[in-house]
Amino acid sequence: MKLITSITLALAGTLWCVATPPDMADSTNLSERFTAGETLQADEAANVYYGAVRRPGFNATADYPDVAKAYSSGDMAGAYRMSKEALAKDPTNLSLLFKAYAAATATNAADARAFQQRILQICDAIFASGKGVSEQSPYIVTRQGDIDEFLMKYIQPSSVTGRAKLGNLDAVKVTLEGVPDEVILYFKILK
């Protein structure tokens, strides 16, 4: 698949390129494959996740209170239905994907596996975006909410002991099992 660069990030002298397919047909095909739960190549998954910020209608602050309400009240059928509808418009939203996955485990095992695959591909892309332990190589996310979803459900620290905003970075101090000292993880939101 031929790709063109649409977003370039320069971090600590390293050029990170996030590309999107050159035409809408390729972009749609890649997104459809991702949405179906297909395993994409690492660069394709990164293109879907980071390329979302350049797609029409992307809203980094989109909130889905009805999904959250259904999920927190234990209405898994409602949370499943509403999150699937929301994911049709916002397919890379980690909060929605985690709720959809949890709700689908109770209602539709095949969809649960597809949601899990999407979650892992996005989290793997974030993990590969930087080392995360220095200001020069932060993890890159596309929305503020993805920080906690990635951190708490993918990295799974023993505890979060502090948070700070350092310029355009978010710093989160955590303790990790098997690591004797606290670790500061750095995140940057792609805009």
PDB file of C-alpha atoms in Angstrom:
ATOM      1  CA  MET A   1       0.000   0.000   0.000  1.00  0.00           C
ATOM      2  CA  LYS A   2       1.463   3.344  -1.029  1.00  0.00           C
ATOM      3  CA  LEU A   3       1.318   5.900   1.756  1.00  0.00           C
ATOM      4  CA  ILE A   4       1.894   9.620   1.927  1.00  0.00           C
ATOM      5  CA  THR A   5       2.938  11.544   5.001  1.00  0.00           C
ATOM      6  CA  SER A   6       0.220  13.644   6.549  1.00  0.00           C
ATOM      7  CA  ILE A   7       1.617  14.201  10.026  1.00  0.00           C
ATOM      8  CA  THR A   8       5.260  14.485  10.938  1.00  0.00           C
ATOM      9  CA  LEU A   9       6.443  14.660  14.530  1.00  0.00           C
ATOM     10  CA  ALA A  10      10.008  15.695  15.324  1.00  0.00           C
ATOM     11  CA  LEU A  11      11.040  14.400  18.715  1.00  0.00           C
ATOM     12  CA  ALA A  12      14.595  14.490  20.008  1.00  0.00           C
ATOM     13  CA  GLY A  13      16.035  14.564  16.514  1.00  0.00           C
ATOM     14  CA  THR A  14      14.002  11.549  15.456  1.00  0.00           C
ATOM     15  CA  LEU A  15      11.500  12.044  12.703  1.00  0.00           C
ATOM     16  CA  TRP A  16       8.251  10.180  13.338  1.00  0.00           C
ATOM     17  CA  CYS A  17       5.975   9.997  10.353  1.00  0.00           C
ATOM     18  CA  VAL A  18       2.338   9.127  10.557  1.00  0.00           C
ATOM     19  CA  ALA A  19       0.942   8.593   7.128  1.00  0.00           C
ATOM     20  CA  THR A  20      -2.493   8.204   5.695  1.00  0.00           C
ATOM     21  CA  PRO A  21      -3.437   6.518   2.441  1.00  0.00           C
ATOM     22  CA  PRO A  22      -3.245   8.860  -0.547  1.00  0.00           C
ATOM     23  CA  ASP A  23      -6.863   8.559  -1.566  1.00  0.00           C
ATOM     24  CA  MET A  24     -10.177   8.214   0.214  1.00  0.00           C
ATOM     25  CA  ALA A  25     -10.795   4.699  -1.107  1.00  0.00           C
ATOM     26  CA  ASP A  26      -7.590   3.389   0.499  1.00  0.00           C
ATOM     27  CA  SER A  27      -8.325   5.287   3.716  1.00  0.00           C
ATOM     28  CA  THR A  28     -11.841   3.879   3.867  1.00  0.00           C
ATOM     29  CA  ASN A  29     -10.575   0.362   3.170  1.00  0.00           C
ATOM     30  CA  LEU A  30      -7.981   0.583   5.948  1.00  0.00           C
ATOM     31  CA  SER A  31     -10.535   1.952   8.430  1.00  0.00           C
ATOM     32  CA  GLU A  32     -13.051  -0.742   7.446  1.00  0.00           C
ATOM     33  CA  ARG A  33     -10.463  -3.462   7.989  1.00  0.00           C
ATOM     34  CA  PHE A  34      -9.611  -1.976  11.391  1.00  0.00           C
ATOM     35  CA  THR A  35     -13.277  -1.620  12.375  1.00  0.00           C
ATOM     36  CA  ALA A  36     -13.906  -5.244  11.413  1.00  0.00           C
ATOM     37  CA  GLY A  37     -11.259  -6.313  13.918  1.00  0.00           C
ATOM     38  CA  GLU A  38      -8.761  -7.390  11.288  1.00  0.00           C
ATOM     39  CA  THR A  39      -5.138  -7.512  12.371  1.00  0.00           C
ATOM     40  CA  LEU A  40      -3.346  -4.670  10.620  1.00  0.00           C
ATOM     41  CA  GLN A  41       0.368  -4.188  10.183  1.00  0.00           C
ATOM     42  CA  ALA A  42       1.832  -1.934  12.896  1.00  0.00           C
ATOM     43  CA  ASP A  43       2.191   1.009  10.495  1.00  0.00           C
ATOM     44  CA  GLU A  44      -1.367   0.547   9.242  1.00  0.00           C
ATOM     45  CA  ALA A  45      -2.755   0.542  12.788  1.00  0.00           C
ATOM     46  CA  ALA A  46      -0.739   3.689  13.580  1.00  0.00           C
ATOM     47  CA  ASN A  47      -2.112   5.281  10.417  1.00  0.00           C
ATOM     48  CA  VAL A  48      -5.682   4.529  11.457  1.00  0.00           C
ATOM     49  CA  TYR A  49      -5.173   5.836  15.012  1.00  0.00           C
ATOM     50  CA  TYR A  50      -3.064   8.934  14.334  1.00  0.00           C
ATOM     51  CA  GLY A  51      -4.691   9.629  10.986  1.00  0.00           C
ATOM     52  CA  ALA A  52      -8.047   9.992  12.763  1.00  0.00           C
ATOM     53  CA  VAL A  53      -7.094  13.526  13.844  1.00  0.00           C
ATOM     54  CA  ARG A  54      -7.047  14.569  10.177  1.00  0.00           C
ATOM     55  CA  ARG A  55     -10.354  12.985   9.264  1.00  0.00           C
ATOM     56  CA  PRO A  56     -13.488  15.134   8.958  1.00  0.00           C
ATOM     57  CA  GLY A  57     -15.580  15.092  12.109  1.00  0.00           C
ATOM     58  CA  PHE A  58     -12.800  14.066  14.498  1.00  0.00           C
ATOM     59  CA  ASN A  59     -13.454  15.557  17.931  1.00  0.00           C
ATOM     60  CA  ALA A  60     -10.777  14.899  20.559  1.00  0.00           C
ATOM     61  CA  THR A  61     -13.155  15.997  23.316  1.00  0.00           C
ATOM     62  CA  ALA A  62     -16.154  13.916  22.223  1.00  0.00           C
ATOM     63  CA  ASP A  63     -17.998  12.651  25.254  1.00  0.00           C
ATOM     64  CA  TYR A  64     -20.559   9.860  25.322  1.00  0.00           C
ATOM     65  CA  PRO A  65     -22.504  10.306  28.580  1.00  0.00           C
ATOM     66  CA  ASP A  66     -25.297   7.882  27.593  1.00  0.00           C
ATOM     67  CA  VAL A  67     -22.768   5.103  27.008  1.00  0.00           C
ATOM     68  CA  ALA A  68     -21.026   5.871  30.306  1.00  0.00           C
ATOM     69  CA  LYS A  69     -24.345   5.941  32.166  1.00  0.00           C
ATOM     70  CA  ALA A  70     -25.509   2.604  30.710  1.00  0.00           C
ATOM     71  CA  TYR A  71     -22.117   1.036  31.383  1.00  0.00           C
ATOM     72  CA  SER A  72     -21.838   2.278  34.974  1.00  0.00           C
ATOM     73  CA  SER A  73     -25.409   1.180  35.748  1.00  0.00           C
ATOM     74  CA  GLY A  74     -24.653  -2.343  34.515  1.00  0.00           C
ATOM     75  CA  ASP A  75     -26.865  -2.111  31.430  1.00  0.00           C
ATOM     76  CA  MET A  76     -24.424  -4.057  29.252  1.00  0.00           C
ATOM     77  CA  ALA A  77     -26.911  -4.556  26.399  1.00  0.00           C
ATOM     78  CA  GLY A  78     -27.516  -0.797  26.232  1.00  0.00           C
ATOM     79  CA  ALA A  79     -23.820   0.033  26.602  1.00  0.00           C
ATOM     80  CA  TYR A  80     -22.990  -2.467  23.853  1.00  0.00           C
ATOM     81  CA  ARG A  81     -25.585  -1.062  21.444  1.00  0.00           C
ATOM     82  CA  MET A  82     -24.755   2.595  22.106  1.00  0.00           C
ATOM     83  CA  SER A  83     -20.985   2.104  21.994  1.00  0.00           C
ATOM     84  CA  LYS A  84     -21.240   0.275  18.667  1.00  0.00           C
ATOM     85  CA  GLU A  85     -23.253   3.204  17.285  1.00  0.00           C
ATOM     86  CA  ALA A  86     -20.748   5.743  18.633  1.00  0.00           C
ATOM     87  CA  LEU A  87     -17.763   3.736  17.358  1.00  0.00           C
ATOM     88  CA  ALA A  88     -19.214   3.872  13.839  1.00  0.00           C
ATOM     89  CA  LYS A  89     -18.432   7.622  13.963  1.00  0.00           C
ATOM     90  CA  ASP A  90     -15.444   7.545  16.323  1.00  0.00           C
ATOM     91  CA  PRO A  91     -13.673   4.206  15.701  1.00  0.00           C
ATOM     92  CA  THR A  92     -10.421   4.967  17.532  1.00  0.00           C
ATOM     93  CA  ASN A  93     -11.869   6.234  20.831  1.00  0.00           C
ATOM     94  CA  LEU A  94     -10.190   4.058  23.478  1.00  0.00           C
ATOM     95  CA  SER A  95     -12.768   4.795  26.165  1.00  0.00           C
ATOM     96  CA  LEU A  96     -15.568   3.664  23.857  1.00  0.00           C
ATOM     97  CA  LEU A  97     -13.604   0.620  22.739  1.00  0.00           C
ATOM     98  CA  PHE A  98     -12.935  -0.543  26.293  1.00  0.00           C
ATOM     99  CA  LYS A  99     -16.611  -0.112  27.231  1.00  0.00           C
ATOM    100  CA  ALA A 100     -17.729  -1.857  24.035  1.00  0.00           C
ATOM    101  CA  TYR A 101     -15.329  -4.717  24.732  1.00  0.00           C
ATOM    102  CA  ALA A 102     -16.527  -5.171  28.316  1.00  0.00           C
ATOM    103  CA  ALA A 103     -20.192  -4.967  27.292  1.00  0.00           C
ATOM    104  CA  ALA A 104     -19.673  -7.330  24.343  1.00  0.00           C
ATOM    105  CA  THR A 105     -18.086  -9.998  26.549  1.00  0.00           C
ATOM    106  CA  ALA A 106     -21.550 -10.378  28.100  1.00  0.00           C
ATOM    107  CA  THR A 107     -23.524 -10.150  24.854  1.00  0.00           C
ATOM    108  CA  ASN A 108     -21.486 -11.030  21.738  1.00  0.00           C
ATOM    109  CA  ALA A 109     -18.213 -12.974  21.961  1.00  0.00           C
ATOM    110  CA  ALA A 110     -17.272 -12.385  18.297  1.00  0.00           C
ATOM    111  CA  ASP A 111     -17.631  -8.621  18.672  1.00  0.00           C
ATOM    112  CA  ALA A 112     -15.707  -8.770  21.949  1.00  0.00           C
ATOM    113  CA  ARG A 113     -12.741 -10.346  20.122  1.00  0.00           C
ATOM    114  CA  ALA A 114     -12.930  -7.688  17.379  1.00  0.00           C
ATOM    115  CA  PHE A 115     -13.026  -4.870  19.963  1.00  0.00           C
ATOM    116  CA  GLN A 116     -10.122  -6.454  21.820  1.00  0.00           C
ATOM    117  CA  GLN A 117      -8.113  -6.597  18.591  1.00  0.00           C
ATOM    118  CA  ARG A 118      -8.789  -2.910  17.925  1.00  0.00           C
ATOM    119  CA  ILE A 119      -7.810  -1.962  21.483  1.00  0.00           C
ATOM    120  CA  LEU A 120      -4.542  -3.884  21.280  1.00  0.00           C
ATOM    121  CA  GLN A 121      -3.618  -2.357  17.929  1.00  0.00           C
ATOM    122  CA  ILE A 122      -4.212   1.188  19.199  1.00  0.00           C
ATOM    123  CA  CYS A 123      -2.385   0.566  22.473  1.00  0.00           C
ATOM    124  CA  ASP A 124       0.513  -1.063  20.625  1.00  0.00           C
ATOM    125  CA  ALA A 125       0.699   2.006  18.336  1.00  0.00           C
ATOM    126  CA  ILE A 126       0.786   4.330  21.352  1.00  0.00           C
ATOM    127  CA  PHE A 127       3.415   2.152  23.052  1.00  0.00           C
ATOM    128  CA  ALA A 128       5.571   2.244  19.906  1.00  0.00           C
ATOM    129  CA  SER A 129       5.193   6.035  19.514  1.00  0.00           C
ATOM    130  CA  GLY A 130       7.855   6.837  22.111  1.00  0.00           C
ATOM    131  CA  LYS A 131       9.806   5.474  25.024  1.00  0.00           C
ATOM    132  CA  GLY A 132       7.445   7.274  27.373  1.00  0.00           C
ATOM    133  CA  VAL A 133      10.025   7.769  30.121  1.00  0.00           C
ATOM    134  CA  SER A 134      11.550  11.029  28.914  1.00  0.00           C
ATOM    135  CA  GLU A 135      10.312  14.419  27.831  1.00  0.00           C
ATOM    136  CA  GLN A 136      12.149  13.915  24.537  1.00  0.00           C
ATOM    137  CA  SER A 137      10.302  10.692  23.713  1.00  0.00           C
ATOM    138  CA  PRO A 138       6.762  10.803  25.122  1.00  0.00           C
ATOM    139  CA  TYR A 139       3.943   8.464  24.239  1.00  0.00           C
ATOM    140  CA  ILE A 140       1.757  10.158  21.630  1.00  0.00           C
ATOM    141  CA  VAL A 141      -2.042  10.010  21.976  1.00  0.00           C
ATOM    142  CA  THR A 142      -4.838  11.646  20.000  1.00  0.00           C
ATOM    143  CA  ARG A 143      -7.011  12.728  22.911  1.00  0.00           C
ATOM    144  CA  GLN A 144      -6.655  13.459  26.618  1.00  0.00           C
ATOM    145  CA  GLY A 145      -8.902  10.547  27.610  1.00  0.00           C
ATOM    146  CA  ASP A 146      -6.621   8.062  25.884  1.00  0.00           C
ATOM    147  CA  ILE A 147      -3.904   8.739  28.465  1.00  0.00           C
ATOM    148  CA  ASP A 148      -5.814   7.136  31.340  1.00  0.00           C
ATOM    149  CA  GLU A 149      -7.256   4.348  29.186  1.00  0.00           C
ATOM    150  CA  PHE A 150      -3.785   3.416  27.894  1.00  0.00           C
ATOM    151  CA  LEU A 151      -2.107   3.887  31.245  1.00  0.00           C
ATOM    152  CA  MET A 152      -4.577   2.101  33.513  1.00  0.00           C
ATOM    153  CA  LYS A 153      -5.727  -0.684  31.197  1.00  0.00           C
ATOM    154  CA  TYR A 154      -2.638  -1.378  29.086  1.00  0.00           C
ATOM    155  CA  ILE A 155       0.386  -0.384  31.196  1.00  0.00           C
ATOM    156  CA  GLN A 156      -1.491  -1.284  34.424  1.00  0.00           C
ATOM    157  CA  PRO A 157       0.634   0.452  37.071  1.00  0.00           C
ATOM    158  CA  SER A 158       0.368  -0.602  40.714  1.00  0.00           C
ATOM    159  CA  SER A 159      -0.509   2.991  41.549  1.00  0.00           C
ATOM    160  CA  VAL A 160      -0.543   6.527  40.213  1.00  0.00           C
ATOM    161  CA  THR A 161       1.240   8.789  42.685  1.00  0.00           C
ATOM    162  CA  GLY A 162       1.213  12.128  40.868  1.00  0.00           C
ATOM    163  CA  ARG A 163       0.312  14.106  37.770  1.00  0.00           C
ATOM    164  CA  ALA A 164       1.614  17.322  36.281  1.00  0.00           C
ATOM    165  CA  LYS A 165       1.418  19.383  33.123  1.00  0.00           C
ATOM    166  CA  LEU A 166       4.891  20.226  31.755  1.00  0.00           C
ATOM    167  CA  GLY A 167       4.438  22.617  28.861  1.00  0.00           C
ATOM    168  CA  ASN A 168       2.692  20.622  26.153  1.00  0.00           C
ATOM    169  CA  LEU A 169       3.287  17.296  27.923  1.00  0.00           C
ATOM    170  CA  ASP A 170       1.347  15.407  30.559  1.00  0.00           C
ATOM    171  CA  ALA A 171       3.537  13.674  33.146  1.00  0.00           C
ATOM    172  CA  VAL A 172       2.190  10.843  35.264  1.00  0.00           C
ATOM    173  CA  LYS A 173       4.217   9.384  38.149  1.00  0.00           C
ATOM    174  CA  VAL A 174       3.483   5.687  38.659  1.00  0.00           C
ATOM    175  CA  THR A 175       4.715   2.661  40.509  1.00  0.00           C
ATOM    176  CA  LEU A 176       5.136  -0.477  38.438  1.00  0.00           C
ATOM    177  CA  GLU A 177       5.290  -4.020  39.724  1.00  0.00           C
ATOM    178  CA  GLY A 178       8.864  -5.250  39.829  1.00  0.00           C
ATOM    179  CA  VAL A 179      10.341  -1.746  39.432  1.00  0.00           C
ATOM    180  CA  PRO A 180      11.810  -0.454  42.709  1.00  0.00           C
ATOM    181  CA  ASP A 181      11.550   3.290  41.961  1.00  0.00           C
ATOM    182  CA  GLU A 182       8.642   5.420  40.841  1.00  0.00           C
ATOM    183  CA  VAL A 183       8.565   6.082  37.104  1.00  0.00           C
ATOM    184  CA  ILE A 184       7.380   9.221  35.326  1.00  0.00           C
ATOM    185  CA  LEU A 185       5.599   8.539  32.031  1.00  0.00           C
ATOM    186  CA  TYR A 186       5.249  11.391  29.550  1.00  0.00           C
ATOM    187  CA  PHE A 187       2.404  11.877  27.079  1.00  0.00           C
ATOM    188  CA  LYS A 188       1.838  14.309  24.241  1.00  0.00           C
ATOM    189  CA  ILE A 189      -1.520  14.898  22.597  1.00  0.00           C
ATOM    190  CA  LEU A 190      -1.330  15.006  18.805  1.00  0.00           C
ATOM    191  CA  LYS A 191      -3.328  17.895  17.394  1.00  0.00           C
TER     192      LYS A 191
END
